[in-house]
Amino acid sequence: MGWPYRRRRAALESLFAERGLALLTLGWGMLARRSELAHLLIENLTVEDDGVTVLVAFSKTDQEAHGESTFVPADPDDPDVCPVRRVRAWLEELRAQGVTSGALFHQITRGGTILVRKGKRGDFLSPDAVGDIVKARAQLAGVKGPDGRPATAHGNRRGPAQEISEAGGDPTAQGRWAPGSPTVRKHYVEPALGKANNPLHAARAKAREQAGTA
């Protein structure tokens, strides 16, 4: 293939990458469900240097669509996965193609065009399409789930929930679970407490302390 083809191919891959990185970093910080990412609007975002405020207009625990805001902090220590940097880069791609409102995440044609279309779903991706993007980017990065199977979009919810719980926090509000959710308690908070308060860890720590003072 000639140079023009390779250049077009590189530009297309860059566009796919920018969309994927924005989706993944924002999704991780939001503890997002696939459906929440699929329905995000550009107007739902307020991007500032310290983070991205996202209005989740509709979610599983907000069936009446009252809306709930979630703040996703910037990560300046790791700019490659900083949601502020990645969301801004994707918004720049959208603006370059004349898209300044409406759906945040679009389909991309093989010609490198961000697809703007009419119909029942309009420009919005389906939740399944969001899942496919996550799987594709994870495969390219060589990332797998904890059981060795391909990573899925649910990892954008489970992974940060575990991270928050293991740091001693409660992921309920950040993940827009219902207050007092038994799911959060059973799958995240209690396992994290079990690790932090493990009696064997305590016994070993005490033994080390006694050995150091002997």
PDB file of C-alpha atoms in Angstrom:
ATOM      1  CA  MET A   1       0.000   0.000   0.000  1.00  0.00           C
ATOM      2  CA  GLY A   2       1.183   3.558  -0.741  1.00  0.00           C
ATOM      3  CA  TRP A   3       1.923   6.420   1.596  1.00  0.00           C
ATOM      4  CA  PRO A   4      -1.513   8.137   1.244  1.00  0.00           C
ATOM      5  CA  TYR A   5      -3.229   4.932   2.346  1.00  0.00           C
ATOM      6  CA  ARG A   6      -0.920   4.495   5.321  1.00  0.00           C
ATOM      7  CA  ARG A   7      -1.452   8.102   6.325  1.00  0.00           C
ATOM      8  CA  ARG A   8      -5.247   7.722   6.163  1.00  0.00           C
ATOM      9  CA  ARG A   9      -5.017   4.493   8.121  1.00  0.00           C
ATOM     10  CA  ALA A  10      -2.904   6.146  10.823  1.00  0.00           C
ATOM     11  CA  ALA A  11      -5.389   9.022  11.069  1.00  0.00           C
ATOM     12  CA  LEU A  12      -8.273   6.545  11.410  1.00  0.00           C
ATOM     13  CA  GLU A  13      -6.485   4.588  14.128  1.00  0.00           C
ATOM     14  CA  SER A  14      -5.767   7.849  15.963  1.00  0.00           C
ATOM     15  CA  LEU A  15      -9.456   8.756  15.848  1.00  0.00           C
ATOM     16  CA  PHE A  16     -10.487   5.342  17.194  1.00  0.00           C
ATOM     17  CA  ALA A  17      -7.859   5.656  19.928  1.00  0.00           C
ATOM     18  CA  GLU A  18      -8.991   9.124  21.003  1.00  0.00           C
ATOM     19  CA  ARG A  19     -12.599   7.978  21.265  1.00  0.00           C
ATOM     20  CA  GLY A  20     -11.623   4.835  23.156  1.00  0.00           C
ATOM     21  CA  LEU A  21      -9.348   6.649  25.613  1.00  0.00           C
ATOM     22  CA  ALA A  22     -11.978   9.281  26.365  1.00  0.00           C
ATOM     23  CA  LEU A  23     -14.611   6.590  26.891  1.00  0.00           C
ATOM     24  CA  LEU A  24     -12.378   4.436  29.091  1.00  0.00           C
ATOM     25  CA  THR A  25     -10.919   7.158  31.307  1.00  0.00           C
ATOM     26  CA  LEU A  26     -14.242   8.924  31.779  1.00  0.00           C
ATOM     27  CA  GLY A  27     -16.034   5.622  32.295  1.00  0.00           C
ATOM     28  CA  TRP A  28     -13.520   4.484  34.921  1.00  0.00           C
ATOM     29  CA  GLY A  29     -13.765   7.737  36.863  1.00  0.00           C
ATOM     30  CA  MET A  30     -17.561   7.665  36.732  1.00  0.00           C
ATOM     31  CA  LEU A  31     -17.824   3.943  37.575  1.00  0.00           C
ATOM     32  CA  ALA A  32     -20.048   4.064  34.523  1.00  0.00           C
ATOM     33  CA  ARG A  33     -22.564   1.593  33.241  1.00  0.00           C
ATOM     34  CA  ARG A  34     -22.509   0.969  29.472  1.00  0.00           C
ATOM     35  CA  SER A  35     -25.901   2.616  29.088  1.00  0.00           C
ATOM     36  CA  GLU A  36     -24.742   5.745  30.925  1.00  0.00           C
ATOM     37  CA  LEU A  37     -21.778   6.190  28.573  1.00  0.00           C
ATOM     38  CA  ALA A  38     -23.937   5.480  25.529  1.00  0.00           C
ATOM     39  CA  HIS A  39     -26.386   8.260  26.426  1.00  0.00           C
ATOM     40  CA  LEU A  40     -23.936  10.991  27.423  1.00  0.00           C
ATOM     41  CA  LEU A  41     -24.311  14.373  25.752  1.00  0.00           C
ATOM     42  CA  ILE A  42     -21.558  16.896  25.094  1.00  0.00           C
ATOM     43  CA  GLU A  43     -23.769  19.318  27.015  1.00  0.00           C
ATOM     44  CA  ASN A  44     -23.603  16.977  30.036  1.00  0.00           C
ATOM     45  CA  LEU A  45     -19.906  17.740  30.539  1.00  0.00           C
ATOM     46  CA  THR A  46     -18.115  20.570  32.307  1.00  0.00           C
ATOM     47  CA  VAL A  47     -14.390  20.125  31.702  1.00  0.00           C
ATOM     48  CA  GLU A  48     -12.021  22.041  33.963  1.00  0.00           C
ATOM     49  CA  ASP A  49      -8.350  21.661  34.795  1.00  0.00           C
ATOM     50  CA  ASP A  50      -9.059  19.769  38.016  1.00  0.00           C
ATOM     51  CA  GLY A  51     -11.611  17.346  36.589  1.00  0.00           C
ATOM     52  CA  VAL A  52     -14.749  16.645  34.585  1.00  0.00           C
ATOM     53  CA  THR A  53     -18.219  17.140  36.034  1.00  0.00           C
ATOM     54  CA  VAL A  54     -20.674  14.805  34.326  1.00  0.00           C
ATOM     55  CA  LEU A  55     -24.427  15.096  34.523  1.00  0.00           C
ATOM     56  CA  VAL A  56     -25.783  11.565  34.264  1.00  0.00           C
ATOM     57  CA  ALA A  57     -29.237  12.411  33.000  1.00  0.00           C
ATOM     58  CA  PHE A  58     -30.619   8.869  33.255  1.00  0.00           C
ATOM     59  CA  SER A  59     -29.387   5.731  34.963  1.00  0.00           C
ATOM     60  CA  LYS A  60     -30.566   2.415  36.347  1.00  0.00           C
ATOM     61  CA  THR A  61     -31.173   3.955  39.772  1.00  0.00           C
ATOM     62  CA  ASP A  62     -32.724   7.140  38.341  1.00  0.00           C
ATOM     63  CA  GLN A  63     -35.590   5.840  36.238  1.00  0.00           C
ATOM     64  CA  GLU A  64     -37.431   9.177  36.410  1.00  0.00           C
ATOM     65  CA  ALA A  65     -34.387  10.950  34.912  1.00  0.00           C
ATOM     66  CA  HIS A  66     -33.945  13.580  37.615  1.00  0.00           C
ATOM     67  CA  GLY A  67     -30.232  13.601  36.777  1.00  0.00           C
ATOM     68  CA  GLU A  68     -27.213  13.230  39.038  1.00  0.00           C
ATOM     69  CA  SER A  69     -23.793  14.864  38.807  1.00  0.00           C
ATOM     70  CA  THR A  70     -20.558  12.921  39.182  1.00  0.00           C
ATOM     71  CA  PHE A  71     -17.130  14.520  39.448  1.00  0.00           C
ATOM     72  CA  VAL A  72     -14.227  12.723  37.762  1.00  0.00           C
ATOM     73  CA  PRO A  73     -10.921  14.124  39.039  1.00  0.00           C
ATOM     74  CA  ALA A  74      -7.965  14.857  36.788  1.00  0.00           C
ATOM     75  CA  ASP A  75      -4.859  12.693  37.057  1.00  0.00           C
ATOM     76  CA  PRO A  76      -1.951  15.049  36.253  1.00  0.00           C
ATOM     77  CA  ASP A  77       0.585  12.508  37.547  1.00  0.00           C
ATOM     78  CA  ASP A  78      -0.376  10.114  34.753  1.00  0.00           C
ATOM     79  CA  PRO A  79      -1.349  12.279  31.752  1.00  0.00           C
ATOM     80  CA  ASP A  80      -1.737   9.307  29.394  1.00  0.00           C
ATOM     81  CA  VAL A  81      -4.834   8.217  31.318  1.00  0.00           C
ATOM     82  CA  CYS A  82      -5.941  11.603  32.645  1.00  0.00           C
ATOM     83  CA  PRO A  83      -9.686  11.981  31.928  1.00  0.00           C
ATOM     84  CA  VAL A  84      -9.378  15.752  31.506  1.00  0.00           C
ATOM     85  CA  ARG A  85      -6.704  15.396  28.841  1.00  0.00           C
ATOM     86  CA  ARG A  86      -8.473  12.556  27.053  1.00  0.00           C
ATOM     87  CA  VAL A  87     -11.937  14.114  27.070  1.00  0.00           C
ATOM     88  CA  ARG A  88     -10.553  17.418  25.803  1.00  0.00           C
ATOM     89  CA  ALA A  89      -8.726  15.613  22.991  1.00  0.00           C
ATOM     90  CA  TRP A  90     -11.932  13.833  21.937  1.00  0.00           C
ATOM     91  CA  LEU A  91     -13.962  17.051  22.088  1.00  0.00           C
ATOM     92  CA  GLU A  92     -11.367  18.663  19.819  1.00  0.00           C
ATOM     93  CA  GLU A  93     -11.822  15.813  17.327  1.00  0.00           C
ATOM     94  CA  LEU A  94     -15.581  16.329  17.411  1.00  0.00           C
ATOM     95  CA  ARG A  95     -15.267  20.090  16.909  1.00  0.00           C
ATOM     96  CA  ALA A  96     -12.863  19.559  13.989  1.00  0.00           C
ATOM     97  CA  GLN A  97     -15.690  17.678  12.257  1.00  0.00           C
ATOM     98  CA  GLY A  98     -18.339  20.224  13.173  1.00  0.00           C
ATOM     99  CA  VAL A  99     -19.886  18.322  16.093  1.00  0.00           C
ATOM    100  CA  THR A 100     -20.407  20.657  19.051  1.00  0.00           C
ATOM    101  CA  SER A 101     -23.577  19.325  20.657  1.00  0.00           C
ATOM    102  CA  GLY A 102     -25.535  16.121  21.036  1.00  0.00           C
ATOM    103  CA  ALA A 103     -24.113  12.654  21.583  1.00  0.00           C
ATOM    104  CA  LEU A 104     -20.613  12.516  23.078  1.00  0.00           C
ATOM    105  CA  PHE A 105     -19.633   9.160  21.590  1.00  0.00           C
ATOM    106  CA  HIS A 106     -20.364   8.427  17.918  1.00  0.00           C
ATOM    107  CA  GLN A 107     -19.711   5.731  15.388  1.00  0.00           C
ATOM    108  CA  ILE A 108     -16.718   6.341  13.129  1.00  0.00           C
ATOM    109  CA  THR A 109     -16.777   5.417   9.458  1.00  0.00           C
ATOM    110  CA  ARG A 110     -13.922   3.623   7.701  1.00  0.00           C
ATOM    111  CA  GLY A 111     -13.204   6.893   5.959  1.00  0.00           C
ATOM    112  CA  GLY A 112     -12.458   8.564   9.296  1.00  0.00           C
ATOM    113  CA  THR A 113     -15.704  10.518   9.531  1.00  0.00           C
ATOM    114  CA  ILE A 114     -17.575  10.894  12.812  1.00  0.00           C
ATOM    115  CA  LEU A 115     -21.003   9.627  11.863  1.00  0.00           C
ATOM    116  CA  VAL A 116     -23.912  12.019  12.261  1.00  0.00           C
ATOM    117  CA  ARG A 117     -27.189  10.332  11.455  1.00  0.00           C
ATOM    118  CA  LYS A 118     -30.940  10.502  11.869  1.00  0.00           C
ATOM    119  CA  GLY A 119     -33.281   7.850  13.110  1.00  0.00           C
ATOM    120  CA  LYS A 120     -34.670   6.418  16.322  1.00  0.00           C
ATOM    121  CA  ARG A 121     -31.305   6.338  18.098  1.00  0.00           C
ATOM    122  CA  GLY A 122     -29.850   9.325  16.295  1.00  0.00           C
ATOM    123  CA  ASP A 123     -26.136   9.680  16.877  1.00  0.00           C
ATOM    124  CA  PHE A 124     -26.056   7.652  20.076  1.00  0.00           C
ATOM    125  CA  LEU A 125     -24.095   4.438  20.327  1.00  0.00           C
ATOM    126  CA  SER A 126     -25.889   1.439  21.763  1.00  0.00           C
ATOM    127  CA  PRO A 127     -24.717   0.015  25.108  1.00  0.00           C
ATOM    128  CA  ASP A 128     -23.509  -3.044  23.169  1.00  0.00           C
ATOM    129  CA  ALA A 129     -21.385  -0.803  20.943  1.00  0.00           C
ATOM    130  CA  VAL A 130     -19.830   0.762  24.046  1.00  0.00           C
ATOM    131  CA  GLY A 131     -19.014  -2.737  25.265  1.00  0.00           C
ATOM    132  CA  ASP A 132     -17.409  -3.581  21.923  1.00  0.00           C
ATOM    133  CA  ILE A 133     -15.200  -0.465  22.099  1.00  0.00           C
ATOM    134  CA  VAL A 134     -14.001  -1.405  25.589  1.00  0.00           C
ATOM    135  CA  LYS A 135     -13.211  -4.964  24.486  1.00  0.00           C
ATOM    136  CA  ALA A 136     -11.380  -3.775  21.377  1.00  0.00           C
ATOM    137  CA  ARG A 137      -9.207  -1.248  23.223  1.00  0.00           C
ATOM    138  CA  ALA A 138      -8.463  -3.742  26.002  1.00  0.00           C
ATOM    139  CA  GLN A 139      -7.439  -6.370  23.457  1.00  0.00           C
ATOM    140  CA  LEU A 140      -5.104  -3.917  21.734  1.00  0.00           C
ATOM    141  CA  ALA A 141      -3.551  -3.058  25.109  1.00  0.00           C
ATOM    142  CA  GLY A 142      -3.257  -6.722  26.135  1.00  0.00           C
ATOM    143  CA  VAL A 143      -5.526  -6.163  29.144  1.00  0.00           C
ATOM    144  CA  LYS A 144      -7.586  -9.071  30.446  1.00  0.00           C
ATOM    145  CA  GLY A 145     -10.091  -9.564  33.221  1.00  0.00           C
ATOM    146  CA  PRO A 146      -9.022 -10.987  36.589  1.00  0.00           C
ATOM    147  CA  ASP A 147     -10.103 -14.473  35.483  1.00  0.00           C
ATOM    148  CA  GLY A 148      -8.034 -14.292  32.296  1.00  0.00           C
ATOM    149  CA  ARG A 149     -11.038 -13.813  30.060  1.00  0.00           C
ATOM    150  CA  PRO A 150     -11.400 -10.749  27.797  1.00  0.00           C
ATOM    151  CA  ALA A 151     -12.022  -7.482  29.619  1.00  0.00           C
ATOM    152  CA  THR A 152     -15.575  -6.131  29.438  1.00  0.00           C
ATOM    153  CA  ALA A 153     -17.242  -2.776  29.979  1.00  0.00           C
ATOM    154  CA  HIS A 154     -18.279  -3.900  33.460  1.00  0.00           C
ATOM    155  CA  GLY A 155     -14.617  -3.583  34.436  1.00  0.00           C
ATOM    156  CA  ASN A 156     -15.107   0.194  34.184  1.00  0.00           C
ATOM    157  CA  ARG A 157     -17.488  -0.183  37.118  1.00  0.00           C
ATOM    158  CA  ARG A 158     -16.086  -3.076  39.121  1.00  0.00           C
ATOM    159  CA  GLY A 159     -12.415  -2.018  38.936  1.00  0.00           C
ATOM    160  CA  PRO A 160     -12.701   1.489  40.415  1.00  0.00           C
ATOM    161  CA  ALA A 161     -15.297   0.300  42.945  1.00  0.00           C
ATOM    162  CA  GLN A 162     -12.730  -2.177  44.246  1.00  0.00           C
ATOM    163  CA  GLU A 163     -10.029   0.506  44.182  1.00  0.00           C
ATOM    164  CA  ILE A 164     -12.155   2.883  46.290  1.00  0.00           C
ATOM    165  CA  SER A 165     -13.193   0.152  48.738  1.00  0.00           C
ATOM    166  CA  GLU A 166      -9.672  -1.140  49.231  1.00  0.00           C
ATOM    167  CA  ALA A 167      -8.548   2.421  50.022  1.00  0.00           C
ATOM    168  CA  GLY A 168     -11.152   2.532  52.800  1.00  0.00           C
ATOM    169  CA  GLY A 169     -13.798   4.482  50.888  1.00  0.00           C
ATOM    170  CA  ASP A 170     -17.382   3.781  49.858  1.00  0.00           C
ATOM    171  CA  PRO A 171     -18.051   3.722  46.085  1.00  0.00           C
ATOM    172  CA  THR A 172     -21.841   3.956  46.427  1.00  0.00           C
ATOM    173  CA  ALA A 173     -22.309   7.625  45.503  1.00  0.00           C
ATOM    174  CA  GLN A 174     -19.597   7.739  42.816  1.00  0.00           C
ATOM    175  CA  GLY A 175     -21.157   4.736  41.085  1.00  0.00           C
ATOM    176  CA  ARG A 176     -24.738   5.967  41.495  1.00  0.00           C
ATOM    177  CA  TRP A 177     -25.872   2.881  43.383  1.00  0.00           C
ATOM    178  CA  ALA A 178     -28.949   3.267  45.547  1.00  0.00           C
ATOM    179  CA  PRO A 179     -28.080   4.394  49.112  1.00  0.00           C
ATOM    180  CA  GLY A 180     -27.402   1.366  51.309  1.00  0.00           C
ATOM    181  CA  SER A 181     -27.004  -0.884  48.274  1.00  0.00           C
ATOM    182  CA  PRO A 182     -26.481  -4.507  49.374  1.00  0.00           C
ATOM    183  CA  THR A 183     -24.547  -5.094  46.131  1.00  0.00           C
ATOM    184  CA  VAL A 184     -21.895  -2.555  47.128  1.00  0.00           C
ATOM    185  CA  ARG A 185     -21.717  -3.916  50.667  1.00  0.00           C
ATOM    186  CA  LYS A 186     -21.432  -7.553  49.598  1.00  0.00           C
ATOM    187  CA  HIS A 187     -19.119  -7.261  46.593  1.00  0.00           C
ATOM    188  CA  TYR A 188     -16.869  -4.311  47.462  1.00  0.00           C
ATOM    189  CA  VAL A 189     -16.959  -2.980  51.017  1.00  0.00           C
ATOM    190  CA  GLU A 190     -17.002  -6.275  52.947  1.00  0.00           C
ATOM    191  CA  PRO A 191     -14.240  -7.945  50.855  1.00  0.00           C
ATOM    192  CA  ALA A 192     -12.073  -4.828  51.302  1.00  0.00           C
ATOM    193  CA  LEU A 193     -12.709  -4.807  55.057  1.00  0.00           C
ATOM    194  CA  GLY A 194     -11.833  -8.487  55.147  1.00  0.00           C
ATOM    195  CA  LYS A 195      -8.468  -7.753  53.575  1.00  0.00           C
ATOM    196  CA  ALA A 196      -7.732  -4.706  55.719  1.00  0.00           C
ATOM    197  CA  ASN A 197      -8.774  -6.343  58.996  1.00  0.00           C
ATOM    198  CA  ASN A 198      -7.435  -9.818  58.305  1.00  0.00           C
ATOM    199  CA  PRO A 199      -6.308 -11.336  61.640  1.00  0.00           C
ATOM    200  CA  LEU A 200      -3.314 -13.060  60.047  1.00  0.00           C
ATOM    201  CA  HIS A 201      -2.066  -9.716  58.729  1.00  0.00           C
ATOM    202  CA  ALA A 202      -2.497  -8.263  62.220  1.00  0.00           C
ATOM    203  CA  ALA A 203      -0.624 -11.153  63.843  1.00  0.00           C
ATOM    204  CA  ARG A 204       2.282 -10.817  61.428  1.00  0.00           C
ATOM    205  CA  ALA A 205       2.430  -7.055  61.896  1.00  0.00           C
ATOM    206  CA  LYS A 206       2.523  -7.530  65.677  1.00  0.00           C
ATOM    207  CA  ALA A 207       5.289 -10.127  65.358  1.00  0.00           C
ATOM    208  CA  ARG A 208       7.338  -7.768  63.206  1.00  0.00           C
ATOM    209  CA  GLU A 209       6.832  -4.967  65.705  1.00  0.00           C
ATOM    210  CA  GLN A 210       7.920  -7.176  68.606  1.00  0.00           C
ATOM    211  CA  ALA A 211      10.956  -8.396  66.697  1.00  0.00           C
ATOM    212  CA  GLY A 212      11.966  -4.811  65.980  1.00  0.00           C
ATOM    213  CA  THR A 213      11.855  -3.848  69.641  1.00  0.00           C
ATOM    214  CA  ALA A 214      13.570  -6.972  70.974  1.00  0.00           C
TER     215      ALA A 214
END
